[in-house]
Amino acid sequence: DGKLVSTLYSQEYMDALNFYRKLYQEKLINQDFAIATRPQNIDNMDKGTYGMRLGDPDQITRHSQLLKINPKAELDVSASINGSKGVRMLMSTGYTGEFVFPKSSVKTEAQLRQILAYFDKISDETAQNIFEWGIEGIHYTMKDGKPVRTQEQTDKYNAEVVQLEQTLEVADGSRAMQGSIDPYVQKYKDAKNAVAGNLVVNPAAAYISDTFNQKSADLNKIINDARIKYIMGQLDEAGWKDAVSSWDKAGGGQVTEELNEQYAKDTDK
């Protein structure tokens, strides 16, 4: 009805919970999923204990140990699942964190502009080549005018450079030179591009709720605990709805109101 509503109240959310609950009951997912850490998940994939892992978009590059343990292992990647309404993917908010410049240490506009110039610089072609390829002769070699990697260079790149891409909050490497990359890396790049036309925007992503900023830890805990218990069969549907009601009373309803106030102002323009 023209208002923002939490997905917690949608039938699709309930359907997804029931799907996970079914996977858990049939022992198709890790029975200790609630306490499994990211390194443990990567390790279990490398050992062949897992057949599939949900997580990093570049997860293939994180499984070099698997190929050492089992050179015949094959990996694939998908960025989407074909659901009841076709392929739909929640669009990124456009950032995965932020850099904050406190006035206590950045005292002048000139200093701020100097810092911002750094972020601008790492977005140009030269810097992106460094993040995407590393150092010539160490992490790649030029062949027929294009960068290529040996397995040894790939291992060094994964160990020394790939993590630095976390600093590229303002760029995705698309301005770097095109070369011959690991076929597995190409797989996840292709998967990412394949869903570009099926993105769904979160209409609340641009708004800030003071209540959520203050109570996010408590609100998230209510839902996360209830979601885990429901998937594991420790809560029935009535218990899940009680948890959502508790979330609403604990501040979730106020969060929704605050977001809707901002949303209404924009839609009235």
PDB file of C-alpha atoms in Angstrom:
ATOM      1  CA  ASP A   1       0.000   0.000   0.000  1.00  0.00           C
ATOM      2  CA  GLY A   2       2.835   2.403  -0.771  1.00  0.00           C
ATOM      3  CA  LYS A   3       4.634   1.844   2.533  1.00  0.00           C
ATOM      4  CA  LEU A   4       7.830   0.086   3.550  1.00  0.00           C
ATOM      5  CA  VAL A   5       7.288  -3.209   5.391  1.00  0.00           C
ATOM      6  CA  SER A   6       9.902  -5.495   6.911  1.00  0.00           C
ATOM      7  CA  THR A   7      10.522  -8.693   4.952  1.00  0.00           C
ATOM      8  CA  LEU A   8       9.954 -10.552   8.232  1.00  0.00           C
ATOM      9  CA  TYR A   9       6.217 -10.256   7.562  1.00  0.00           C
ATOM     10  CA  SER A  10       6.355 -11.596   4.001  1.00  0.00           C
ATOM     11  CA  GLN A  11       5.286 -15.058   2.905  1.00  0.00           C
ATOM     12  CA  GLU A  12       8.481 -15.325   0.859  1.00  0.00           C
ATOM     13  CA  TYR A  13      10.558 -15.010   4.033  1.00  0.00           C
ATOM     14  CA  MET A  14       8.517 -17.767   5.647  1.00  0.00           C
ATOM     15  CA  ASP A  15       8.909 -19.936   2.556  1.00  0.00           C
ATOM     16  CA  ALA A  16      12.682 -19.467   2.700  1.00  0.00           C
ATOM     17  CA  LEU A  17      12.776 -20.408   6.395  1.00  0.00           C
ATOM     18  CA  ASN A  18      10.775 -23.550   5.653  1.00  0.00           C
ATOM     19  CA  PHE A  19      13.178 -24.447   2.857  1.00  0.00           C
ATOM     20  CA  TYR A  20      16.168 -24.172   5.213  1.00  0.00           C
ATOM     21  CA  ARG A  21      14.236 -26.118   7.867  1.00  0.00           C
ATOM     22  CA  LYS A  22      13.673 -28.920   5.341  1.00  0.00           C
ATOM     23  CA  LEU A  23      17.362 -28.976   4.405  1.00  0.00           C
ATOM     24  CA  TYR A  24      18.287 -29.218   8.092  1.00  0.00           C
ATOM     25  CA  GLN A  25      15.796 -31.995   8.824  1.00  0.00           C
ATOM     26  CA  GLU A  26      17.082 -34.010   5.876  1.00  0.00           C
ATOM     27  CA  LYS A  27      20.684 -33.420   7.044  1.00  0.00           C
ATOM     28  CA  LEU A  28      21.587 -31.769   3.760  1.00  0.00           C
ATOM     29  CA  ILE A  29      23.261 -28.847   5.523  1.00  0.00           C
ATOM     30  CA  ASN A  30      25.802 -28.705   8.324  1.00  0.00           C
ATOM     31  CA  GLN A  31      23.972 -29.596  11.534  1.00  0.00           C
ATOM     32  CA  ASP A  32      26.277 -27.180  13.383  1.00  0.00           C
ATOM     33  CA  PHE A  33      25.678 -24.322  10.927  1.00  0.00           C
ATOM     34  CA  ALA A  34      24.717 -21.955  13.745  1.00  0.00           C
ATOM     35  CA  ILE A  35      28.187 -22.031  15.316  1.00  0.00           C
ATOM     36  CA  ALA A  36      30.352 -22.786  12.275  1.00  0.00           C
ATOM     37  CA  THR A  37      32.907 -20.062  11.571  1.00  0.00           C
ATOM     38  CA  ARG A  38      33.915 -18.821   8.150  1.00  0.00           C
ATOM     39  CA  PRO A  39      37.410 -20.420   8.334  1.00  0.00           C
ATOM     40  CA  GLN A  40      35.780 -23.723   9.354  1.00  0.00           C
ATOM     41  CA  ASN A  41      33.434 -23.543   6.380  1.00  0.00           C
ATOM     42  CA  ILE A  42      36.354 -22.914   4.019  1.00  0.00           C
ATOM     43  CA  ASP A  43      38.331 -25.767   5.615  1.00  0.00           C
ATOM     44  CA  ASN A  44      35.414 -28.201   5.330  1.00  0.00           C
ATOM     45  CA  MET A  45      35.085 -27.322   1.652  1.00  0.00           C
ATOM     46  CA  ASP A  46      38.808 -27.890   1.118  1.00  0.00           C
ATOM     47  CA  LYS A  47      38.619 -31.304   2.810  1.00  0.00           C
ATOM     48  CA  GLY A  48      35.671 -32.336   0.669  1.00  0.00           C
ATOM     49  CA  THR A  49      33.338 -32.493   3.676  1.00  0.00           C
ATOM     50  CA  TYR A  50      31.105 -29.871   2.079  1.00  0.00           C
ATOM     51  CA  GLY A  51      29.809 -30.037  -1.451  1.00  0.00           C
ATOM     52  CA  MET A  52      28.580 -26.456  -1.501  1.00  0.00           C
ATOM     53  CA  ARG A  53      29.248 -23.282   0.446  1.00  0.00           C
ATOM     54  CA  LEU A  54      27.303 -20.039   0.540  1.00  0.00           C
ATOM     55  CA  GLY A  55      29.506 -17.038   1.030  1.00  0.00           C
ATOM     56  CA  ASP A  56      32.228 -15.055  -0.647  1.00  0.00           C
ATOM     57  CA  PRO A  57      31.548 -14.019  -4.242  1.00  0.00           C
ATOM     58  CA  ASP A  58      35.187 -14.828  -4.955  1.00  0.00           C
ATOM     59  CA  GLN A  59      35.108 -18.008  -2.865  1.00  0.00           C
ATOM     60  CA  ILE A  60      36.791 -20.123  -5.535  1.00  0.00           C
ATOM     61  CA  THR A  61      40.073 -18.259  -5.042  1.00  0.00           C
ATOM     62  CA  ARG A  62      39.913 -19.108  -1.340  1.00  0.00           C
ATOM     63  CA  HIS A  63      39.993 -22.858  -1.997  1.00  0.00           C
ATOM     64  CA  SER A  64      43.525 -23.334  -3.266  1.00  0.00           C
ATOM     65  CA  GLN A  65      44.052 -25.951  -0.532  1.00  0.00           C
ATOM     66  CA  LEU A  66      41.286 -28.102  -2.007  1.00  0.00           C
ATOM     67  CA  LEU A  67      43.109 -28.402  -5.301  1.00  0.00           C
ATOM     68  CA  LYS A  68      46.305 -29.316  -3.455  1.00  0.00           C
ATOM     69  CA  ILE A  69      44.501 -32.007  -1.457  1.00  0.00           C
ATOM     70  CA  ASN A  70      42.614 -33.275  -4.488  1.00  0.00           C
ATOM     71  CA  PRO A  71      44.055 -32.055  -7.827  1.00  0.00           C
ATOM     72  CA  LYS A  72      41.085 -33.641  -9.627  1.00  0.00           C
ATOM     73  CA  ALA A  73      38.547 -31.562  -7.691  1.00  0.00           C
ATOM     74  CA  GLU A  74      36.303 -29.319  -9.747  1.00  0.00           C
ATOM     75  CA  LEU A  75      34.561 -26.160  -8.568  1.00  0.00           C
ATOM     76  CA  ASP A  76      31.749 -24.113  -9.972  1.00  0.00           C
ATOM     77  CA  VAL A  77      29.981 -20.962  -8.871  1.00  0.00           C
ATOM     78  CA  SER A  78      26.512 -19.486  -9.130  1.00  0.00           C
ATOM     79  CA  ALA A  79      25.266 -16.076  -8.061  1.00  0.00           C
ATOM     80  CA  SER A  80      21.577 -16.938  -8.070  1.00  0.00           C
ATOM     81  CA  ILE A  81      18.830 -19.493  -7.582  1.00  0.00           C
ATOM     82  CA  ASN A  82      15.899 -19.697  -9.974  1.00  0.00           C
ATOM     83  CA  GLY A  83      12.995 -19.117  -7.595  1.00  0.00           C
ATOM     84  CA  SER A  84       9.229 -19.065  -7.961  1.00  0.00           C
ATOM     85  CA  LYS A  85       9.439 -15.577  -9.472  1.00  0.00           C
ATOM     86  CA  GLY A  86      12.484 -16.294 -11.594  1.00  0.00           C
ATOM     87  CA  VAL A  87      16.026 -15.152 -10.931  1.00  0.00           C
ATOM     88  CA  ARG A  88      16.052 -12.268  -8.470  1.00  0.00           C
ATOM     89  CA  MET A  89      19.045 -10.926  -6.575  1.00  0.00           C
ATOM     90  CA  LEU A  90      19.085  -8.310  -3.827  1.00  0.00           C
ATOM     91  CA  MET A  91      21.116  -5.390  -5.104  1.00  0.00           C
ATOM     92  CA  SER A  92      24.116  -4.227  -3.104  1.00  0.00           C
ATOM     93  CA  THR A  93      23.699  -0.957  -1.249  1.00  0.00           C
ATOM     94  CA  GLY A  94      26.735   0.309  -3.162  1.00  0.00           C
ATOM     95  CA  TYR A  95      29.183   0.001  -0.275  1.00  0.00           C
ATOM     96  CA  THR A  96      30.468  -2.734   2.014  1.00  0.00           C
ATOM     97  CA  GLY A  97      31.564  -0.423   4.787  1.00  0.00           C
ATOM     98  CA  GLU A  98      32.815   3.094   4.962  1.00  0.00           C
ATOM     99  CA  PHE A  99      35.872   5.164   5.719  1.00  0.00           C
ATOM    100  CA  VAL A 100      35.424   7.880   8.340  1.00  0.00           C
ATOM    101  CA  PHE A 101      37.690  10.887   8.676  1.00  0.00           C
ATOM    102  CA  PRO A 102      37.528  12.313  12.236  1.00  0.00           C
ATOM    103  CA  LYS A 103      38.085  16.029  12.645  1.00  0.00           C
ATOM    104  CA  SER A 104      40.340  15.255  15.606  1.00  0.00           C
ATOM    105  CA  SER A 105      43.004  13.946  13.236  1.00  0.00           C
ATOM    106  CA  VAL A 106      41.980  15.475   9.893  1.00  0.00           C
ATOM    107  CA  LYS A 107      41.917  19.089  10.955  1.00  0.00           C
ATOM    108  CA  THR A 108      41.742  21.001   7.670  1.00  0.00           C
ATOM    109  CA  GLU A 109      39.916  20.803   4.385  1.00  0.00           C
ATOM    110  CA  ALA A 110      43.289  20.582   2.643  1.00  0.00           C
ATOM    111  CA  GLN A 111      44.137  17.427   4.602  1.00  0.00           C
ATOM    112  CA  LEU A 112      40.753  15.931   3.782  1.00  0.00           C
ATOM    113  CA  ARG A 113      41.206  16.650   0.091  1.00  0.00           C
ATOM    114  CA  GLN A 114      44.631  15.024   0.223  1.00  0.00           C
ATOM    115  CA  ILE A 115      43.098  11.859   1.685  1.00  0.00           C
ATOM    116  CA  LEU A 116      40.251  11.865  -0.826  1.00  0.00           C
ATOM    117  CA  ALA A 117      42.829  12.262  -3.602  1.00  0.00           C
ATOM    118  CA  TYR A 118      44.314   8.926  -2.505  1.00  0.00           C
ATOM    119  CA  PHE A 119      40.970   7.167  -2.976  1.00  0.00           C
ATOM    120  CA  ASP A 120      40.621   8.853  -6.331  1.00  0.00           C
ATOM    121  CA  LYS A 121      44.101   7.693  -7.297  1.00  0.00           C
ATOM    122  CA  ILE A 122      43.493   4.023  -6.491  1.00  0.00           C
ATOM    123  CA  SER A 123      40.566   4.152  -8.877  1.00  0.00           C
ATOM    124  CA  ASP A 124      42.686   4.958 -11.936  1.00  0.00           C
ATOM    125  CA  GLU A 125      43.966   2.367 -14.395  1.00  0.00           C
ATOM    126  CA  THR A 126      47.500   2.150 -12.995  1.00  0.00           C
ATOM    127  CA  ALA A 127      46.405   1.484  -9.430  1.00  0.00           C
ATOM    128  CA  GLN A 128      43.669  -0.928 -10.463  1.00  0.00           C
ATOM    129  CA  ASN A 129      46.226  -2.924 -12.410  1.00  0.00           C
ATOM    130  CA  ILE A 130      48.225  -3.309  -9.187  1.00  0.00           C
ATOM    131  CA  PHE A 131      45.213  -4.513  -7.193  1.00  0.00           C
ATOM    132  CA  GLU A 132      43.930  -6.737  -9.986  1.00  0.00           C
ATOM    133  CA  TRP A 133      47.246  -8.177 -11.148  1.00  0.00           C
ATOM    134  CA  GLY A 134      49.933  -7.342  -8.599  1.00  0.00           C
ATOM    135  CA  ILE A 135      53.539  -6.604  -9.603  1.00  0.00           C
ATOM    136  CA  GLU A 136      54.837  -7.607 -13.032  1.00  0.00           C
ATOM    137  CA  GLY A 137      57.437 -10.362 -12.803  1.00  0.00           C
ATOM    138  CA  ILE A 138      56.210 -11.424  -9.376  1.00  0.00           C
ATOM    139  CA  HIS A 139      52.461 -11.929  -9.685  1.00  0.00           C
ATOM    140  CA  TYR A 140      52.105 -11.953 -13.478  1.00  0.00           C
ATOM    141  CA  THR A 141      54.019 -11.861 -16.760  1.00  0.00           C
ATOM    142  CA  MET A 142      53.181  -9.976 -19.939  1.00  0.00           C
ATOM    143  CA  LYS A 143      52.623 -12.221 -22.982  1.00  0.00           C
ATOM    144  CA  ASP A 144      51.441 -10.929 -26.357  1.00  0.00           C
ATOM    145  CA  GLY A 145      50.566  -7.649 -24.694  1.00  0.00           C
ATOM    146  CA  LYS A 146      48.391  -9.221 -22.010  1.00  0.00           C
ATOM    147  CA  PRO A 147      49.076 -10.262 -18.403  1.00  0.00           C
ATOM    148  CA  VAL A 148      49.168 -14.007 -17.659  1.00  0.00           C
ATOM    149  CA  ARG A 149      49.959 -15.984 -14.515  1.00  0.00           C
ATOM    150  CA  THR A 150      51.714 -19.237 -13.799  1.00  0.00           C
ATOM    151  CA  GLN A 151      50.397 -21.354 -10.934  1.00  0.00           C
ATOM    152  CA  GLU A 152      53.253 -20.116  -8.754  1.00  0.00           C
ATOM    153  CA  GLN A 153      52.349 -16.507  -9.556  1.00  0.00           C
ATOM    154  CA  THR A 154      48.686 -17.231  -8.855  1.00  0.00           C
ATOM    155  CA  ASP A 155      49.593 -18.634  -5.437  1.00  0.00           C
ATOM    156  CA  LYS A 156      51.692 -15.553  -4.655  1.00  0.00           C
ATOM    157  CA  TYR A 157      48.901 -13.229  -5.808  1.00  0.00           C
ATOM    158  CA  ASN A 158      46.354 -15.026  -3.610  1.00  0.00           C
ATOM    159  CA  ALA A 159      48.716 -14.862  -0.645  1.00  0.00           C
ATOM    160  CA  GLU A 160      49.982 -11.308  -1.044  1.00  0.00           C
ATOM    161  CA  VAL A 161      47.568  -9.184  -3.067  1.00  0.00           C
ATOM    162  CA  VAL A 162      43.973 -10.397  -3.245  1.00  0.00           C
ATOM    163  CA  GLN A 163      43.167  -9.339   0.336  1.00  0.00           C
ATOM    164  CA  LEU A 164      44.202  -5.771  -0.492  1.00  0.00           C
ATOM    165  CA  GLU A 165      41.162  -5.499  -2.754  1.00  0.00           C
ATOM    166  CA  GLN A 166      39.217  -4.848   0.442  1.00  0.00           C
ATOM    167  CA  THR A 167      40.545  -1.289   0.246  1.00  0.00           C
ATOM    168  CA  LEU A 168      38.895  -0.789  -3.131  1.00  0.00           C
ATOM    169  CA  GLU A 169      35.607   0.478  -1.752  1.00  0.00           C
ATOM    170  CA  VAL A 170      35.359   2.852  -4.707  1.00  0.00           C
ATOM    171  CA  ALA A 171      36.299   0.523  -7.550  1.00  0.00           C
ATOM    172  CA  ASP A 172      35.837  -3.067  -8.697  1.00  0.00           C
ATOM    173  CA  GLY A 173      38.876  -3.603 -10.888  1.00  0.00           C
ATOM    174  CA  SER A 174      36.901  -3.101 -14.087  1.00  0.00           C
ATOM    175  CA  ARG A 175      39.365  -0.447 -15.299  1.00  0.00           C
ATOM    176  CA  ALA A 176      42.333  -2.799 -15.043  1.00  0.00           C
ATOM    177  CA  MET A 177      43.923  -4.346 -18.121  1.00  0.00           C
ATOM    178  CA  GLN A 178      42.252  -7.467 -19.427  1.00  0.00           C
ATOM    179  CA  GLY A 179      44.358 -10.601 -19.444  1.00  0.00           C
ATOM    180  CA  SER A 180      44.376 -14.347 -19.121  1.00  0.00           C
ATOM    181  CA  ILE A 181      43.070 -15.082 -15.629  1.00  0.00           C
ATOM    182  CA  ASP A 182      42.456 -18.252 -13.713  1.00  0.00           C
ATOM    183  CA  PRO A 183      39.386 -19.997 -15.198  1.00  0.00           C
ATOM    184  CA  TYR A 184      37.852 -20.251 -11.741  1.00  0.00           C
ATOM    185  CA  VAL A 185      38.209 -16.513 -11.190  1.00  0.00           C
ATOM    186  CA  GLN A 186      36.543 -15.996 -14.563  1.00  0.00           C
ATOM    187  CA  LYS A 187      33.659 -18.193 -13.409  1.00  0.00           C
ATOM    188  CA  TYR A 188      32.748 -15.938 -10.498  1.00  0.00           C
ATOM    189  CA  LYS A 189      33.184 -12.786 -12.580  1.00  0.00           C
ATOM    190  CA  ASP A 190      30.817 -14.263 -15.188  1.00  0.00           C
ATOM    191  CA  ALA A 191      28.326 -15.292 -12.491  1.00  0.00           C
ATOM    192  CA  LYS A 192      28.329 -11.762 -11.101  1.00  0.00           C
ATOM    193  CA  ASN A 193      27.706 -10.260 -14.531  1.00  0.00           C
ATOM    194  CA  ALA A 194      24.951 -12.788 -15.277  1.00  0.00           C
ATOM    195  CA  VAL A 195      22.638 -11.388 -12.587  1.00  0.00           C
ATOM    196  CA  ALA A 196      23.199  -7.724 -13.441  1.00  0.00           C
ATOM    197  CA  GLY A 197      19.784  -7.548 -15.118  1.00  0.00           C
ATOM    198  CA  ASN A 198      17.912  -9.273 -12.289  1.00  0.00           C
ATOM    199  CA  LEU A 199      18.683  -6.999  -9.372  1.00  0.00           C
ATOM    200  CA  VAL A 200      16.021  -5.944  -6.880  1.00  0.00           C
ATOM    201  CA  VAL A 201      16.573  -2.652  -5.080  1.00  0.00           C
ATOM    202  CA  ASN A 202      15.905  -2.351  -1.348  1.00  0.00           C
ATOM    203  CA  PRO A 203      13.818   0.863  -1.198  1.00  0.00           C
ATOM    204  CA  ALA A 204      14.879   1.459   2.428  1.00  0.00           C
ATOM    205  CA  ALA A 205      18.627   1.186   1.818  1.00  0.00           C
ATOM    206  CA  ALA A 206      19.190   4.935   1.622  1.00  0.00           C
ATOM    207  CA  TYR A 207      17.510   5.776   4.936  1.00  0.00           C
ATOM    208  CA  ILE A 208      18.820   5.844   8.490  1.00  0.00           C
ATOM    209  CA  SER A 209      16.868   4.910  11.605  1.00  0.00           C
ATOM    210  CA  ASP A 210      18.098   6.343  14.900  1.00  0.00           C
ATOM    211  CA  THR A 211      16.278   3.578  16.752  1.00  0.00           C
ATOM    212  CA  PHE A 212      18.031   0.900  14.713  1.00  0.00           C
ATOM    213  CA  ASN A 213      21.400   2.550  15.304  1.00  0.00           C
ATOM    214  CA  GLN A 214      20.756   2.380  19.030  1.00  0.00           C
ATOM    215  CA  LYS A 215      19.082  -1.031  19.242  1.00  0.00           C
ATOM    216  CA  SER A 216      20.389  -2.978  16.235  1.00  0.00           C
ATOM    217  CA  ALA A 217      22.323  -5.505  18.370  1.00  0.00           C
ATOM    218  CA  ASP A 218      19.245  -6.415  20.423  1.00  0.00           C
ATOM    219  CA  LEU A 219      16.881  -6.413  17.437  1.00  0.00           C
ATOM    220  CA  ASN A 220      19.184  -8.568  15.328  1.00  0.00           C
ATOM    221  CA  LYS A 221      19.659 -11.015  18.198  1.00  0.00           C
ATOM    222  CA  ILE A 222      15.917 -11.550  18.559  1.00  0.00           C
ATOM    223  CA  ILE A 223      15.568 -12.464  14.884  1.00  0.00           C
ATOM    224  CA  ASN A 224      18.836 -14.384  14.508  1.00  0.00           C
ATOM    225  CA  ASP A 225      18.117 -16.563  17.554  1.00  0.00           C
ATOM    226  CA  ALA A 226      14.549 -17.254  16.455  1.00  0.00           C
ATOM    227  CA  ARG A 227      15.603 -18.000  12.869  1.00  0.00           C
ATOM    228  CA  ILE A 228      18.181 -20.555  14.010  1.00  0.00           C
ATOM    229  CA  LYS A 229      15.733 -22.198  16.406  1.00  0.00           C
ATOM    230  CA  TYR A 230      13.056 -22.387  13.709  1.00  0.00           C
ATOM    231  CA  ILE A 231      15.397 -23.960  11.173  1.00  0.00           C
ATOM    232  CA  MET A 232      16.547 -26.484  13.786  1.00  0.00           C
ATOM    233  CA  GLY A 233      12.948 -27.340  14.697  1.00  0.00           C
ATOM    234  CA  GLN A 234      13.108 -25.852  18.191  1.00  0.00           C
ATOM    235  CA  LEU A 235      10.382 -23.326  17.307  1.00  0.00           C
ATOM    236  CA  ASP A 236       7.142 -23.846  15.385  1.00  0.00           C
ATOM    237  CA  GLU A 237       5.569 -21.237  13.136  1.00  0.00           C
ATOM    238  CA  ALA A 238       3.610 -19.747  16.030  1.00  0.00           C
ATOM    239  CA  GLY A 239       6.862 -19.386  17.976  1.00  0.00           C
ATOM    240  CA  TRP A 240       8.493 -17.653  15.032  1.00  0.00           C
ATOM    241  CA  LYS A 241       5.629 -15.186  14.766  1.00  0.00           C
ATOM    242  CA  ASP A 242       5.885 -14.517  18.511  1.00  0.00           C
ATOM    243  CA  ALA A 243       9.568 -13.665  18.002  1.00  0.00           C
ATOM    244  CA  VAL A 244       8.706 -11.258  15.174  1.00  0.00           C
ATOM    245  CA  SER A 245       6.126  -9.668  17.455  1.00  0.00           C
ATOM    246  CA  SER A 246       8.796  -9.299  20.161  1.00  0.00           C
ATOM    247  CA  TRP A 247      11.102  -7.710  17.588  1.00  0.00           C
ATOM    248  CA  ASP A 248       8.360  -5.259  16.670  1.00  0.00           C
ATOM    249  CA  LYS A 249       7.714  -4.272  20.293  1.00  0.00           C
ATOM    250  CA  ALA A 250      11.429  -4.041  21.109  1.00  0.00           C
ATOM    251  CA  GLY A 251      11.912  -1.354  18.486  1.00  0.00           C
ATOM    252  CA  GLY A 252      11.396  -2.966  15.101  1.00  0.00           C
ATOM    253  CA  GLY A 253       8.056  -1.238  14.679  1.00  0.00           C
ATOM    254  CA  GLN A 254       9.622   2.121  15.528  1.00  0.00           C
ATOM    255  CA  VAL A 255      12.396   1.478  13.017  1.00  0.00           C
ATOM    256  CA  THR A 256       9.785   0.831  10.335  1.00  0.00           C
ATOM    257  CA  GLU A 257       7.974   4.064  11.213  1.00  0.00           C
ATOM    258  CA  GLU A 258      11.171   6.122  11.030  1.00  0.00           C
ATOM    259  CA  LEU A 259      12.111   4.669   7.657  1.00  0.00           C
ATOM    260  CA  ASN A 260       8.613   5.272   6.328  1.00  0.00           C
ATOM    261  CA  GLU A 261       8.703   8.923   7.398  1.00  0.00           C
ATOM    262  CA  GLN A 262      11.775   9.460   5.215  1.00  0.00           C
ATOM    263  CA  TYR A 263      10.389   7.322   2.398  1.00  0.00           C
ATOM    264  CA  ALA A 264       7.131   9.314   2.352  1.00  0.00           C
ATOM    265  CA  LYS A 265       9.014  12.604   2.058  1.00  0.00           C
ATOM    266  CA  ASP A 266      10.872  11.349  -0.999  1.00  0.00           C
ATOM    267  CA  THR A 267       7.831   9.826  -2.692  1.00  0.00           C
ATOM    268  CA  ASP A 268       5.849  13.047  -2.173  1.00  0.00           C
ATOM    269  CA  LYS A 269       8.428  15.083  -4.056  1.00  0.00           C
TER     270      LYS A 269
END
